[in-house]
PDB file of C-alpha atoms in Angstrom:
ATOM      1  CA  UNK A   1       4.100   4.632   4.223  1.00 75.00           C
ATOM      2  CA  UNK A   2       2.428   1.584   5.169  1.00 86.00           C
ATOM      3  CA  UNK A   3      -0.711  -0.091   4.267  1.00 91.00           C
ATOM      4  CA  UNK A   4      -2.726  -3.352   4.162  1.00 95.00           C
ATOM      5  CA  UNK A   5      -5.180  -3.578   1.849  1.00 96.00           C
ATOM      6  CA  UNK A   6      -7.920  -6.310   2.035  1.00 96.00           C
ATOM      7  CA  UNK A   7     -11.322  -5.729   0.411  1.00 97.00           C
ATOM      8  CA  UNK A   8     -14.210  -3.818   2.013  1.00 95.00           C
ATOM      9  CA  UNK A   9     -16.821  -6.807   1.422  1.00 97.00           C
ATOM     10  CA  UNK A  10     -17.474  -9.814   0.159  1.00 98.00           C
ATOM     11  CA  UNK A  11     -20.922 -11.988  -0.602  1.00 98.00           C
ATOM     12  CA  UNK A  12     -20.669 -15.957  -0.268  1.00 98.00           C
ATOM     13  CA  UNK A  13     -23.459 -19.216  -0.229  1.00 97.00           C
ATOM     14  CA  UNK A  14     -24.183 -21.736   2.961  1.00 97.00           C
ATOM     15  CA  UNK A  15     -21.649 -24.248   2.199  1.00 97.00           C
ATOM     16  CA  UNK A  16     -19.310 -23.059  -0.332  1.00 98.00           C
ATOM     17  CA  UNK A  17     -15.304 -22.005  -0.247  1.00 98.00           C
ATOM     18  CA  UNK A  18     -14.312 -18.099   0.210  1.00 98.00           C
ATOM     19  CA  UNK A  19     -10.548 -16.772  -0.170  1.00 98.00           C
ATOM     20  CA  UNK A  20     -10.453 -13.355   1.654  1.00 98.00           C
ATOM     21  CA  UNK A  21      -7.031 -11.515   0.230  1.00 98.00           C
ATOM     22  CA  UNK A  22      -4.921  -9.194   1.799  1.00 98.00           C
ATOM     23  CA  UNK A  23      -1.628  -7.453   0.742  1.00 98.00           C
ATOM     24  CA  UNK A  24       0.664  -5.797   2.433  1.00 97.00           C
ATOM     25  CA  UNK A  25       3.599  -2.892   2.258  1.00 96.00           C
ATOM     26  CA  UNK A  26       5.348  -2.130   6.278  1.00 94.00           C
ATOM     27  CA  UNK A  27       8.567  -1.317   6.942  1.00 91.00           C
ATOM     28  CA  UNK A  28       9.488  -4.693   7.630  1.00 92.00           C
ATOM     29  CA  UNK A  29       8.131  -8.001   8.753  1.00 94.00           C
ATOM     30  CA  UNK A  30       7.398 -10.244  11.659  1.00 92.00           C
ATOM     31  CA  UNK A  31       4.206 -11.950  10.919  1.00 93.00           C
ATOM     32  CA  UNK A  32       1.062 -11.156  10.119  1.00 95.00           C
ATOM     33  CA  UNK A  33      -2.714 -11.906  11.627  1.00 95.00           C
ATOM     34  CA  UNK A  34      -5.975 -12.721  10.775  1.00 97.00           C
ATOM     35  CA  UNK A  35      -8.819 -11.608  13.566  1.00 97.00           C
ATOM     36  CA  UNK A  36     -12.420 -12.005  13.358  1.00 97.00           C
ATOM     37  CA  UNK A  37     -14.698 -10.099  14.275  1.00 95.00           C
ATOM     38  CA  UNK A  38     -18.743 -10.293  14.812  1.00 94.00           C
ATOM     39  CA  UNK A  39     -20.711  -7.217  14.594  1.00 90.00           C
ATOM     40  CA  UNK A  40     -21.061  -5.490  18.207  1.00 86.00           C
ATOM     41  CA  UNK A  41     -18.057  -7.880  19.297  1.00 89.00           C
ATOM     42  CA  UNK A  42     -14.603  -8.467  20.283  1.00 91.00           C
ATOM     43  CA  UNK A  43     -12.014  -8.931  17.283  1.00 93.00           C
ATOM     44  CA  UNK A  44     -10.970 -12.428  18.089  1.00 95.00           C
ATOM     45  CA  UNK A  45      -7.566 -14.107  16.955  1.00 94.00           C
ATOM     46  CA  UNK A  46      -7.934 -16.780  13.868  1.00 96.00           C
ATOM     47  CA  UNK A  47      -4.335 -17.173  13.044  1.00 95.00           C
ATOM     48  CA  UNK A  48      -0.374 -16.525  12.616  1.00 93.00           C
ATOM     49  CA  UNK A  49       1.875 -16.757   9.757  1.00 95.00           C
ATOM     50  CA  UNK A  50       5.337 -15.919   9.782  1.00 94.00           C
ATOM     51  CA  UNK A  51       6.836 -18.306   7.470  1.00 95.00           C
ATOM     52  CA  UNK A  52       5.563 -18.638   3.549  1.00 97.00           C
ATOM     53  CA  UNK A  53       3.231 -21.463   2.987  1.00 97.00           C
ATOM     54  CA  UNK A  54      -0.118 -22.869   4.278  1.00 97.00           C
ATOM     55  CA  UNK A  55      -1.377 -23.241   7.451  1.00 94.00           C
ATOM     56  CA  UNK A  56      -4.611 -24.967   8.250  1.00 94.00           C
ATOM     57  CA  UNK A  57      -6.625 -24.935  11.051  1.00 91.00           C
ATOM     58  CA  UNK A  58      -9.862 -26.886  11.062  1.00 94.00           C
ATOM     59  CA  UNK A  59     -12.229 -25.177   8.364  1.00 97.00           C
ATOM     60  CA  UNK A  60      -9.989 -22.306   8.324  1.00 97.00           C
ATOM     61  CA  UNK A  61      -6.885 -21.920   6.692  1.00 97.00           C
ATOM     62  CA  UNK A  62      -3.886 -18.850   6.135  1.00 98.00           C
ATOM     63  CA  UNK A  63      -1.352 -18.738   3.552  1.00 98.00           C
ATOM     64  CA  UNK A  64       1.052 -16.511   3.028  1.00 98.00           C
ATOM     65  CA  UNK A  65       3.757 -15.518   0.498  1.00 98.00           C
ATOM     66  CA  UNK A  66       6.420 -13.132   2.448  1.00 97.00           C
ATOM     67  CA  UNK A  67       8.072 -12.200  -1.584  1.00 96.00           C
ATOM     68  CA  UNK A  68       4.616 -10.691  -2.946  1.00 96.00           C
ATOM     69  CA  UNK A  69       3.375  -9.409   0.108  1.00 97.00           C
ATOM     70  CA  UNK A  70       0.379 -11.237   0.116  1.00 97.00           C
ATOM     71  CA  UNK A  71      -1.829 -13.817   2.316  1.00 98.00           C
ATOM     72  CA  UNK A  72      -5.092 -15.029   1.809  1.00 98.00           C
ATOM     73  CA  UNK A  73      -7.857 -16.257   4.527  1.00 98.00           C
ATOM     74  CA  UNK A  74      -9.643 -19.673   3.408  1.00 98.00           C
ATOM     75  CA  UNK A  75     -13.015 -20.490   4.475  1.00 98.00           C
ATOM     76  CA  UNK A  76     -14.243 -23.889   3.660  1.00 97.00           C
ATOM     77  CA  UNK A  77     -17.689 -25.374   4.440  1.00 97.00           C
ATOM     78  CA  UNK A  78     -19.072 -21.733   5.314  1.00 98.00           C
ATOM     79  CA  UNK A  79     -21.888 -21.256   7.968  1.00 97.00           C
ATOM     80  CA  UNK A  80     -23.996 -18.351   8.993  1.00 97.00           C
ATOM     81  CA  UNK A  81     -22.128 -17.811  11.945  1.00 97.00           C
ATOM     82  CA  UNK A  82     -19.156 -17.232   9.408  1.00 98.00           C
ATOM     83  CA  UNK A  83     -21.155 -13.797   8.880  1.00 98.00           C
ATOM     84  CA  UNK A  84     -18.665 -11.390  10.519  1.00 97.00           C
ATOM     85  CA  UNK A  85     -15.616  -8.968   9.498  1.00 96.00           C
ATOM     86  CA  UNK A  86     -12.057 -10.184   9.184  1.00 98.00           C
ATOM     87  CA  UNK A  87      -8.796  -7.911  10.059  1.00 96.00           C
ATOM     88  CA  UNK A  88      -5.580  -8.655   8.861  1.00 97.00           C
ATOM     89  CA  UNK A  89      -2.644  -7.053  10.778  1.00 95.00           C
ATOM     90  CA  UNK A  90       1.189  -7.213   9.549  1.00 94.00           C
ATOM     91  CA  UNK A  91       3.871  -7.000  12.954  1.00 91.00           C
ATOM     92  CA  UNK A  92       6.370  -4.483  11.277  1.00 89.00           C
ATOM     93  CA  UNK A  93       9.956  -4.226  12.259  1.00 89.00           C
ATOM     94  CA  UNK A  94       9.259  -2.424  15.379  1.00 83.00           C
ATOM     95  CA  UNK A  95       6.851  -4.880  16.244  1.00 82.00           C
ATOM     96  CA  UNK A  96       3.750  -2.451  16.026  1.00 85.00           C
ATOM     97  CA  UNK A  97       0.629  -4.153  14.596  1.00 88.00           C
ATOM     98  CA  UNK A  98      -0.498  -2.734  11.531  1.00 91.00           C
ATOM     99  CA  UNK A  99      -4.643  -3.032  10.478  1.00 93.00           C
ATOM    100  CA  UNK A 100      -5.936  -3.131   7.518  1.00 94.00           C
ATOM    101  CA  UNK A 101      -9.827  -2.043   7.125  1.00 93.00           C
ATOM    102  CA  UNK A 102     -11.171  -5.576   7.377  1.00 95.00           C
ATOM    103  CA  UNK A 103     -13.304  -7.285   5.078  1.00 97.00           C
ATOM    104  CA  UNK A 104     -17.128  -7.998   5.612  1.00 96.00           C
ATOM    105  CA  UNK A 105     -18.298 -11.572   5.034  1.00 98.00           C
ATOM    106  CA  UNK A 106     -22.332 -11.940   4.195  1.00 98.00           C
ATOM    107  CA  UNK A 107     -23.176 -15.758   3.898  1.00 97.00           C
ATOM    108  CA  UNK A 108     -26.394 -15.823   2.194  1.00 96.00           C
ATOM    109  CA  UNK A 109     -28.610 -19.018   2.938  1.00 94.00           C
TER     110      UNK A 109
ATOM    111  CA  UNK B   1     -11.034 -17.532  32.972  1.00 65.00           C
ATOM    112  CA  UNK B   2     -12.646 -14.075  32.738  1.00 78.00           C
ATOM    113  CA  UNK B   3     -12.070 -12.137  29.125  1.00 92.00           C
ATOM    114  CA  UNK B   4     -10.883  -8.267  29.012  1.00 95.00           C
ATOM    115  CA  UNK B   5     -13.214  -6.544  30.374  1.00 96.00           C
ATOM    116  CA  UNK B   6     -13.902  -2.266  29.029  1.00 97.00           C
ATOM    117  CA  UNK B   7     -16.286   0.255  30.763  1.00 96.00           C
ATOM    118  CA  UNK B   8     -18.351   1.698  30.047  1.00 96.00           C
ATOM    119  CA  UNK B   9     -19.754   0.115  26.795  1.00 95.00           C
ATOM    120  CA  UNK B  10     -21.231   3.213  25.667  1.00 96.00           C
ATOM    121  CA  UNK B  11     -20.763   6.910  26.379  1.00 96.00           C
ATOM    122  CA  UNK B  12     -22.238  10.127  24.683  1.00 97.00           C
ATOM    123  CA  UNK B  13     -20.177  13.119  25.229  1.00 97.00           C
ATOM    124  CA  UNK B  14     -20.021  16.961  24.046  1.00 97.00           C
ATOM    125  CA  UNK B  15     -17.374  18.820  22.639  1.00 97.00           C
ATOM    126  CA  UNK B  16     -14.443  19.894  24.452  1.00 97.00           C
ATOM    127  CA  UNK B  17     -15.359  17.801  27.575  1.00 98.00           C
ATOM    128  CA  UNK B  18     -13.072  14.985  28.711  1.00 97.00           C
ATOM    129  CA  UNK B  19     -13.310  11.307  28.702  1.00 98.00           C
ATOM    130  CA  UNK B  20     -11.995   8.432  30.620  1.00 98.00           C
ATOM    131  CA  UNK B  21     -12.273   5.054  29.762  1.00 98.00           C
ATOM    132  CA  UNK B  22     -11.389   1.419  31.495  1.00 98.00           C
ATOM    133  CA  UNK B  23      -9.961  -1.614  30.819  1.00 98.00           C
ATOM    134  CA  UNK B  24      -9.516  -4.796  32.498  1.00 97.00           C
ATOM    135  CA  UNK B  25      -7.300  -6.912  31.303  1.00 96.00           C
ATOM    136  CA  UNK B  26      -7.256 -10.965  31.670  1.00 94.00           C
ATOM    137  CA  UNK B  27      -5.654 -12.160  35.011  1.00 93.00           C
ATOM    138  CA  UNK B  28      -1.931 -12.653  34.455  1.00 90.00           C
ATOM    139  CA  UNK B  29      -1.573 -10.453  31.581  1.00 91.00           C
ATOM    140  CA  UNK B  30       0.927  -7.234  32.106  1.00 90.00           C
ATOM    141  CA  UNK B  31       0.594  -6.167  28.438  1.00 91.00           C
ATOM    142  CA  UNK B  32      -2.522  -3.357  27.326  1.00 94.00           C
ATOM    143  CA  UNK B  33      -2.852  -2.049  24.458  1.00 94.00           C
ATOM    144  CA  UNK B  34      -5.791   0.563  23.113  1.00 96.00           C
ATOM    145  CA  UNK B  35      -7.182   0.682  19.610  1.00 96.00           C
ATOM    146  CA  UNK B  36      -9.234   3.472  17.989  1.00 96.00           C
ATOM    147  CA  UNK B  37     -11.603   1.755  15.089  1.00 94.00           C
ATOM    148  CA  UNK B  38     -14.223   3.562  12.947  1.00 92.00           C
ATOM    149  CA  UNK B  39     -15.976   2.579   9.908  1.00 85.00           C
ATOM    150  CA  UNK B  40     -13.730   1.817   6.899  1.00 78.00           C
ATOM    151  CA  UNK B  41     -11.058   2.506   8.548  1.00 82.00           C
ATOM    152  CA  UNK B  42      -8.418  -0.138   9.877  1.00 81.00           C
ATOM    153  CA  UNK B  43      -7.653  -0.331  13.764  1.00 90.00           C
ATOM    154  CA  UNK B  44      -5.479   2.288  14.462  1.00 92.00           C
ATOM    155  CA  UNK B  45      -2.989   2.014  17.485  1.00 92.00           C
ATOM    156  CA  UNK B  46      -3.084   4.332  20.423  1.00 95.00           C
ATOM    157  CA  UNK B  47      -0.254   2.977  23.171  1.00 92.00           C
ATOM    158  CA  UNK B  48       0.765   0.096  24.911  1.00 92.00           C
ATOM    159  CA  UNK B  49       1.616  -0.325  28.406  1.00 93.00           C
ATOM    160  CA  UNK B  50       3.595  -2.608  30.361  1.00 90.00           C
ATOM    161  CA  UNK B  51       4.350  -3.016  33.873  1.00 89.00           C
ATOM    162  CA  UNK B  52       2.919   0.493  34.283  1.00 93.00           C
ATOM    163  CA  UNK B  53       4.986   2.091  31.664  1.00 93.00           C
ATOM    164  CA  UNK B  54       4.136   3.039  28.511  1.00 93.00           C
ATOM    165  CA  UNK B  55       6.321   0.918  26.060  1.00 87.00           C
ATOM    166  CA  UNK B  56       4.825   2.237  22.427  1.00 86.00           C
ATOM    167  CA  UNK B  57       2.466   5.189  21.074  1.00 90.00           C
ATOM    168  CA  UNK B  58       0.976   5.534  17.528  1.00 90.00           C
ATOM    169  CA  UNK B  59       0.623   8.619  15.876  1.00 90.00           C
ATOM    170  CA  UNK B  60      -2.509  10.489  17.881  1.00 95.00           C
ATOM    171  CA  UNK B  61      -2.280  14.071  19.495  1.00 96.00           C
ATOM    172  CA  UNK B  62      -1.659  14.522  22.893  1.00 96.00           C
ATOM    173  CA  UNK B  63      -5.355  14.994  24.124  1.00 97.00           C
ATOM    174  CA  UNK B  64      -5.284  10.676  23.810  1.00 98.00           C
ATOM    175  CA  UNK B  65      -3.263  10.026  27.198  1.00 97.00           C
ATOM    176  CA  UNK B  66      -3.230   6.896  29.234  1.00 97.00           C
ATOM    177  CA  UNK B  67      -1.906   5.011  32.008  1.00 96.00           C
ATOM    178  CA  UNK B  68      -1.504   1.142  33.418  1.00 97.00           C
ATOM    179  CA  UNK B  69      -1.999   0.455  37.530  1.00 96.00           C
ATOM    180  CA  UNK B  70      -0.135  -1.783  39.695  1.00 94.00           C
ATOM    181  CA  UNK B  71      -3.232  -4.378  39.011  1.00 93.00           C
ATOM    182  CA  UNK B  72      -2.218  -4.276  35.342  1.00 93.00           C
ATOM    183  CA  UNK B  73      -5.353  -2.283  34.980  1.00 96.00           C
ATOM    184  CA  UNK B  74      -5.729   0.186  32.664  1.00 97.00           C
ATOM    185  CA  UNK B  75      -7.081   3.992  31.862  1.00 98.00           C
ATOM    186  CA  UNK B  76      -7.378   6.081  28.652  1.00 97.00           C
ATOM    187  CA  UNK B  77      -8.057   9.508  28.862  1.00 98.00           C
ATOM    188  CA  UNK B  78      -9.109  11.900  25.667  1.00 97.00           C
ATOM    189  CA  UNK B  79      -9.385  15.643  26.573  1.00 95.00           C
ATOM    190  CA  UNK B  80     -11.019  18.239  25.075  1.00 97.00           C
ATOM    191  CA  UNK B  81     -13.256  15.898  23.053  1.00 97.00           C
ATOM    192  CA  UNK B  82     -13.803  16.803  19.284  1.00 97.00           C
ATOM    193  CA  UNK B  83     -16.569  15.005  17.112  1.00 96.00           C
ATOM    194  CA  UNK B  84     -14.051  13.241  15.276  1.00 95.00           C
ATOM    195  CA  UNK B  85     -12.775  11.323  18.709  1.00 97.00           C
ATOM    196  CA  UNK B  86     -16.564   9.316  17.933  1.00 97.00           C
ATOM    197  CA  UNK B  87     -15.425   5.785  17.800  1.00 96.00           C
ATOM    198  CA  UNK B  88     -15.034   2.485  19.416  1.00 95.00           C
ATOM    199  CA  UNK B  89     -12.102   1.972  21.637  1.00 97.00           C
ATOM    200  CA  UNK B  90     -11.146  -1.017  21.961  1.00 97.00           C
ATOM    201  CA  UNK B  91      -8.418  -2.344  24.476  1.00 97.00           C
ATOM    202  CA  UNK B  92      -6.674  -5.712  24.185  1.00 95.00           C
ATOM    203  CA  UNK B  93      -4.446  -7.721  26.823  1.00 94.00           C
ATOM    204  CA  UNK B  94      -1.636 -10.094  26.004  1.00 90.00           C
ATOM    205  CA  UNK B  95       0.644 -12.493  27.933  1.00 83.00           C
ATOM    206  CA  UNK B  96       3.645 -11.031  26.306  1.00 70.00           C
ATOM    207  CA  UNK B  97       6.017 -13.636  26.386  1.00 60.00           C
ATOM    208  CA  UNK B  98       7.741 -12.776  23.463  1.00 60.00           C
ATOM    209  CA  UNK B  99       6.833  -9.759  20.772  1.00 59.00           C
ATOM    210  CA  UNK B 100       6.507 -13.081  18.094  1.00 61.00           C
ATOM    211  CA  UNK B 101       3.049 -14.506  17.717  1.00 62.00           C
ATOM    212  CA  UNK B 102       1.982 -12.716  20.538  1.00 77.00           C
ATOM    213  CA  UNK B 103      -1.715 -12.910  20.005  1.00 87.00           C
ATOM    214  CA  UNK B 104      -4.337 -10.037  21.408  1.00 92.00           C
ATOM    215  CA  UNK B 105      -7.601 -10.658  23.810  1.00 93.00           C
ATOM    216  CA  UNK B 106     -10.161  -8.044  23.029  1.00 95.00           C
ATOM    217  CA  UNK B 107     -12.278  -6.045  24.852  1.00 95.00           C
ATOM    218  CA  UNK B 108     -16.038  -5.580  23.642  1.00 93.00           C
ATOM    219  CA  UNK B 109     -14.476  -1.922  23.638  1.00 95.00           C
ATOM    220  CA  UNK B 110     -16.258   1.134  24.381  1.00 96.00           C
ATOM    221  CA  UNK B 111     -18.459   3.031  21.730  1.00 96.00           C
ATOM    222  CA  UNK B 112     -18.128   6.972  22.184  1.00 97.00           C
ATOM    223  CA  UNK B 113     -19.905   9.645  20.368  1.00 97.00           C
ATOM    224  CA  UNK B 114     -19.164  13.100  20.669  1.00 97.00           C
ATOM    225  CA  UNK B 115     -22.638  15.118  20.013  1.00 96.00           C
TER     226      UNK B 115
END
Protein backbone atom coordinates (compact mmCIF):
# COMPACT_ATOMS: atom_id res chain seq x y z
CA UNK A 1 0.00 0.00 0.00
CA UNK A 2 0.95 3.46 0.32
CA UNK A 3 1.75 5.73 3.08
CA UNK A 4 3.44 8.98 4.22
CA UNK A 5 4.40 9.18 7.45
CA UNK A 6 5.32 12.55 9.11
CA UNK A 7 4.98 12.99 12.89
CA UNK A 8 1.74 13.87 14.71
CA UNK A 9 3.39 16.97 16.64
CA UNK A 10 6.09 18.78 17.34
CA UNK A 11 7.05 21.63 20.20
CA UNK A 12 9.61 24.49 19.12
CA UNK A 13 10.98 28.19 20.81
CA UNK A 14 10.36 31.95 19.21
CA UNK A 15 13.34 32.10 17.11
CA UNK A 16 14.92 28.83 16.80
CA UNK A 17 15.34 26.15 13.66
CA UNK A 18 12.67 23.13 13.28
CA UNK A 19 13.15 20.15 10.64
CA UNK A 20 9.63 18.60 10.16
CA UNK A 21 10.35 14.89 8.47
CA UNK A 22 8.35 13.01 6.29
CA UNK A 23 8.85 9.62 4.48
CA UNK A 24 7.28 8.18 1.97
CA UNK A 25 6.30 4.59 0.17
CA UNK A 26 3.63 5.22 -3.33
CA UNK A 27 3.60 3.40 -6.18
CA UNK A 28 5.72 5.69 -7.90
CA UNK A 29 6.83 9.27 -7.99
CA UNK A 30 6.21 12.69 -9.38
CA UNK A 31 6.91 15.09 -6.66
CA UNK A 32 5.95 15.67 -3.51
CA UNK A 33 4.32 18.82 -1.38
CA UNK A 34 4.47 20.57 1.61
CA UNK A 35 1.00 22.59 2.60
CA UNK A 36 0.32 24.53 5.59
CA UNK A 37 -2.27 24.76 7.28
CA UNK A 38 -3.71 27.16 10.26
CA UNK A 39 -6.26 25.84 12.52
CA UNK A 40 -9.95 26.61 11.13
CA UNK A 41 -8.14 27.38 7.66
CA UNK A 42 -7.36 26.60 4.19
CA UNK A 43 -4.27 24.14 3.64
CA UNK A 44 -2.10 26.51 1.73
CA UNK A 45 0.83 25.46 -0.72
CA UNK A 46 4.59 25.97 0.80
CA UNK A 47 6.49 24.07 -1.75
CA UNK A 48 7.53 21.45 -4.64
CA UNK A 49 10.26 19.06 -4.96
CA UNK A 50 10.71 16.78 -7.65
CA UNK A 51 14.33 16.56 -8.03
CA UNK A 52 16.79 15.44 -4.89
CA UNK A 53 18.39 18.30 -3.17
CA UNK A 54 17.49 21.60 -1.39
CA UNK A 55 15.25 24.09 -2.17
CA UNK A 56 14.93 27.30 -0.26
CA UNK A 57 12.43 29.69 -0.15
CA UNK A 58 12.79 32.66 2.15
CA UNK A 59 12.70 31.25 5.87
CA UNK A 60 11.44 28.09 4.56
CA UNK A 61 13.20 25.47 2.99
CA UNK A 62 12.37 21.54 1.38
CA UNK A 63 14.78 18.91 0.74
CA UNK A 64 14.33 15.88 -0.55
CA UNK A 65 16.14 12.57 -1.20
CA UNK A 66 14.02 10.56 -4.03
CA UNK A 67 16.56 7.04 -3.00
CA UNK A 68 15.40 6.98 0.83
CA UNK A 69 12.11 8.23 0.40
CA UNK A 70 12.46 11.00 2.52
CA UNK A 71 12.09 15.03 2.67
CA UNK A 72 12.28 17.23 5.40
CA UNK A 73 10.48 20.84 5.96
CA UNK A 74 13.02 23.57 7.43
CA UNK A 75 11.85 26.34 9.46
CA UNK A 76 14.35 28.95 10.32
CA UNK A 77 13.81 32.09 12.45
CA UNK A 78 10.32 30.63 13.74
CA UNK A 79 7.39 33.01 14.67
CA UNK A 80 4.09 32.51 16.34
CA UNK A 81 2.31 32.70 13.29
CA UNK A 82 4.50 29.55 12.35
CA UNK A 83 1.90 27.83 14.87
CA UNK A 84 -0.08 25.73 12.36
CA UNK A 85 -0.14 22.00 10.85
CA UNK A 86 1.97 20.95 7.90
CA UNK A 87 0.81 18.18 5.15
CA UNK A 88 3.08 16.52 3.05
CA UNK A 89 1.60 14.91 -0.13
CA UNK A 90 3.67 12.52 -2.61
CA UNK A 91 2.07 12.78 -6.64
CA UNK A 92 2.22 8.92 -7.32
CA UNK A 93 2.46 7.47 -10.75
CA UNK A 94 -1.05 8.11 -11.57
CA UNK A 95 -0.67 11.48 -10.51
CA UNK A 96 -3.12 11.17 -7.43
CA UNK A 97 -1.94 13.18 -4.39
CA UNK A 98 -1.21 11.18 -1.54
CA UNK A 99 -1.55 12.89 2.38
CA UNK A 100 0.10 12.10 5.04
CA UNK A 101 -1.55 13.04 8.63
CA UNK A 102 0.29 16.33 8.97
CA UNK A 103 2.34 17.43 11.68
CA UNK A 104 1.33 20.08 14.39
CA UNK A 105 3.80 22.90 15.04
CA UNK A 106 3.40 24.72 18.73
CA UNK A 107 5.95 27.69 18.91
CA UNK A 108 6.16 28.45 22.47
CA UNK A 109 7.19 32.18 23.31
CA UNK B 1 -8.54 37.70 -7.27
CA UNK B 2 -11.23 35.92 -5.22
CA UNK B 3 -9.97 32.43 -3.37
CA UNK B 4 -12.19 29.05 -3.60
CA UNK B 5 -14.97 29.66 -2.14
CA UNK B 6 -17.20 26.29 -0.10
CA UNK B 7 -20.80 26.55 1.34
CA UNK B 8 -21.93 26.18 3.68
CA UNK B 9 -19.10 26.34 6.33
CA UNK B 10 -20.91 24.30 8.70
CA UNK B 11 -23.77 21.81 8.57
CA UNK B 12 -25.28 19.39 11.27
CA UNK B 13 -27.07 16.54 9.81
CA UNK B 14 -28.86 13.14 11.00
CA UNK B 15 -28.40 9.81 9.94
CA UNK B 16 -29.46 8.53 6.73
CA UNK B 17 -30.39 12.04 5.40
CA UNK B 18 -28.53 13.49 2.42
CA UNK B 19 -26.08 16.21 1.97
CA UNK B 20 -25.00 18.57 -0.66
CA UNK B 21 -22.20 20.67 -0.55
CA UNK B 22 -20.61 23.69 -2.86
CA UNK B 23 -17.66 24.79 -4.19
CA UNK B 24 -16.47 27.68 -6.03
CA UNK B 25 -13.56 27.49 -7.55
CA UNK B 26 -11.02 30.53 -8.50
CA UNK B 27 -11.95 32.28 -11.85
CA UNK B 28 -10.12 30.52 -14.68
CA UNK B 29 -9.61 27.33 -13.01
CA UNK B 30 -11.40 24.08 -14.78
CA UNK B 31 -9.79 21.63 -12.31
CA UNK B 32 -11.91 20.61 -8.66
CA UNK B 33 -10.99 18.39 -6.58
CA UNK B 34 -12.76 17.30 -2.99
CA UNK B 35 -10.93 16.13 0.09
CA UNK B 36 -12.38 14.34 3.15
CA UNK B 37 -9.98 15.25 6.37
CA UNK B 38 -10.58 14.17 10.01
CA UNK B 39 -8.41 14.19 12.94
CA UNK B 40 -5.21 12.11 12.62
CA UNK B 41 -5.98 11.14 9.65
CA UNK B 42 -4.26 12.39 6.30
CA UNK B 43 -6.49 14.12 3.51
CA UNK B 44 -8.09 11.55 1.81
CA UNK B 45 -9.17 12.05 -1.94
CA UNK B 46 -12.74 11.94 -3.07
CA UNK B 47 -12.79 12.90 -7.12
CA UNK B 48 -11.67 15.32 -9.42
CA UNK B 49 -13.45 16.97 -12.10
CA UNK B 50 -12.60 18.61 -15.19
CA UNK B 51 -14.43 20.31 -17.81
CA UNK B 52 -17.53 18.73 -16.25
CA UNK B 53 -16.26 15.25 -16.22
CA UNK B 54 -15.06 13.40 -13.63
CA UNK B 55 -11.33 12.59 -14.44
CA UNK B 56 -10.26 10.56 -11.00
CA UNK B 57 -12.09 8.94 -7.81
CA UNK B 58 -10.41 7.63 -4.59
CA UNK B 59 -11.52 4.78 -2.85
CA UNK B 60 -15.08 6.01 -1.07
CA UNK B 61 -18.53 4.17 -1.51
CA UNK B 62 -20.91 5.27 -3.80
CA UNK B 63 -23.16 7.37 -1.38
CA UNK B 64 -19.98 10.24 -2.02
CA UNK B 65 -21.19 11.42 -5.64
CA UNK B 66 -20.39 14.65 -7.33
CA UNK B 67 -20.55 16.74 -10.27
CA UNK B 68 -18.73 20.00 -12.04
CA UNK B 69 -21.15 22.81 -14.02
CA UNK B 70 -20.50 24.58 -17.12
CA UNK B 71 -19.20 27.60 -14.67
CA UNK B 72 -16.52 25.17 -13.46
CA UNK B 73 -18.58 25.11 -10.35
CA UNK B 74 -18.84 22.37 -8.34
CA UNK B 75 -21.32 19.93 -6.13
CA UNK B 76 -20.70 16.97 -3.76
CA UNK B 77 -23.38 14.98 -2.72
CA UNK B 78 -23.21 12.19 0.31
CA UNK B 79 -26.45 10.13 0.69
CA UNK B 80 -27.72 8.33 3.30
CA UNK B 81 -25.44 10.07 5.83
CA UNK B 82 -23.72 7.79 8.50
CA UNK B 83 -21.88 9.32 11.64
CA UNK B 84 -18.69 8.41 10.28
CA UNK B 85 -19.28 10.88 7.02
CA UNK B 86 -18.53 13.77 10.19
CA UNK B 87 -15.69 15.64 8.72
CA UNK B 88 -14.39 18.61 6.93
CA UNK B 89 -14.64 18.66 3.23
CA UNK B 90 -12.53 20.47 1.75
CA UNK B 91 -12.47 21.34 -2.10
CA UNK B 92 -9.45 22.73 -3.95
CA UNK B 93 -9.17 24.39 -7.57
CA UNK B 94 -6.16 24.28 -9.83
CA UNK B 95 -5.12 25.84 -13.17
CA UNK B 96 -4.13 22.50 -14.48
CA UNK B 97 -1.69 23.23 -16.92
CA UNK B 98 0.18 20.29 -16.57
CA UNK B 99 -0.36 17.24 -13.83
CA UNK B 100 3.59 18.40 -12.67
CA UNK B 101 3.78 20.91 -9.89
CA UNK B 102 0.36 21.60 -10.25
CA UNK B 103 -0.26 23.28 -6.97
CA UNK B 104 -3.95 23.24 -5.09
CA UNK B 105 -6.10 26.50 -3.85
CA UNK B 106 -8.14 25.51 -0.87
CA UNK B 107 -11.36 26.05 0.21
CA UNK B 108 -12.00 26.96 4.03
CA UNK B 109 -14.02 23.60 3.39
CA UNK B 110 -17.14 22.68 4.98
CA UNK B 111 -17.34 21.08 8.56
CA UNK B 112 -20.23 18.35 8.73
CA UNK B 113 -21.38 16.41 11.65
CA UNK B 114 -23.72 13.75 11.48
CA UNK B 115 -25.71 13.69 15.03
Amino acid sequence: GQNIDQPTEMTATEGAIVQINCTYQTSGFNGLFWYQQHAGEAPTFLSYNVLDGLEEKGRFSSFLSRSKGYSYLLLKELQMKDSASYLCAVMDSNYQLIWGAGTKLIIKP
Amino acid sequence: KAGVTQTPRYLIKTRGQQVTLSCSPISGHRSVSWYQQTPGQGLQFLFEYFSETQRNKGNFPGRFSGRQFSNSRSEMNVSTLELGDSALYLCASSSDRGPLNEKLFFGSGTQLSVL
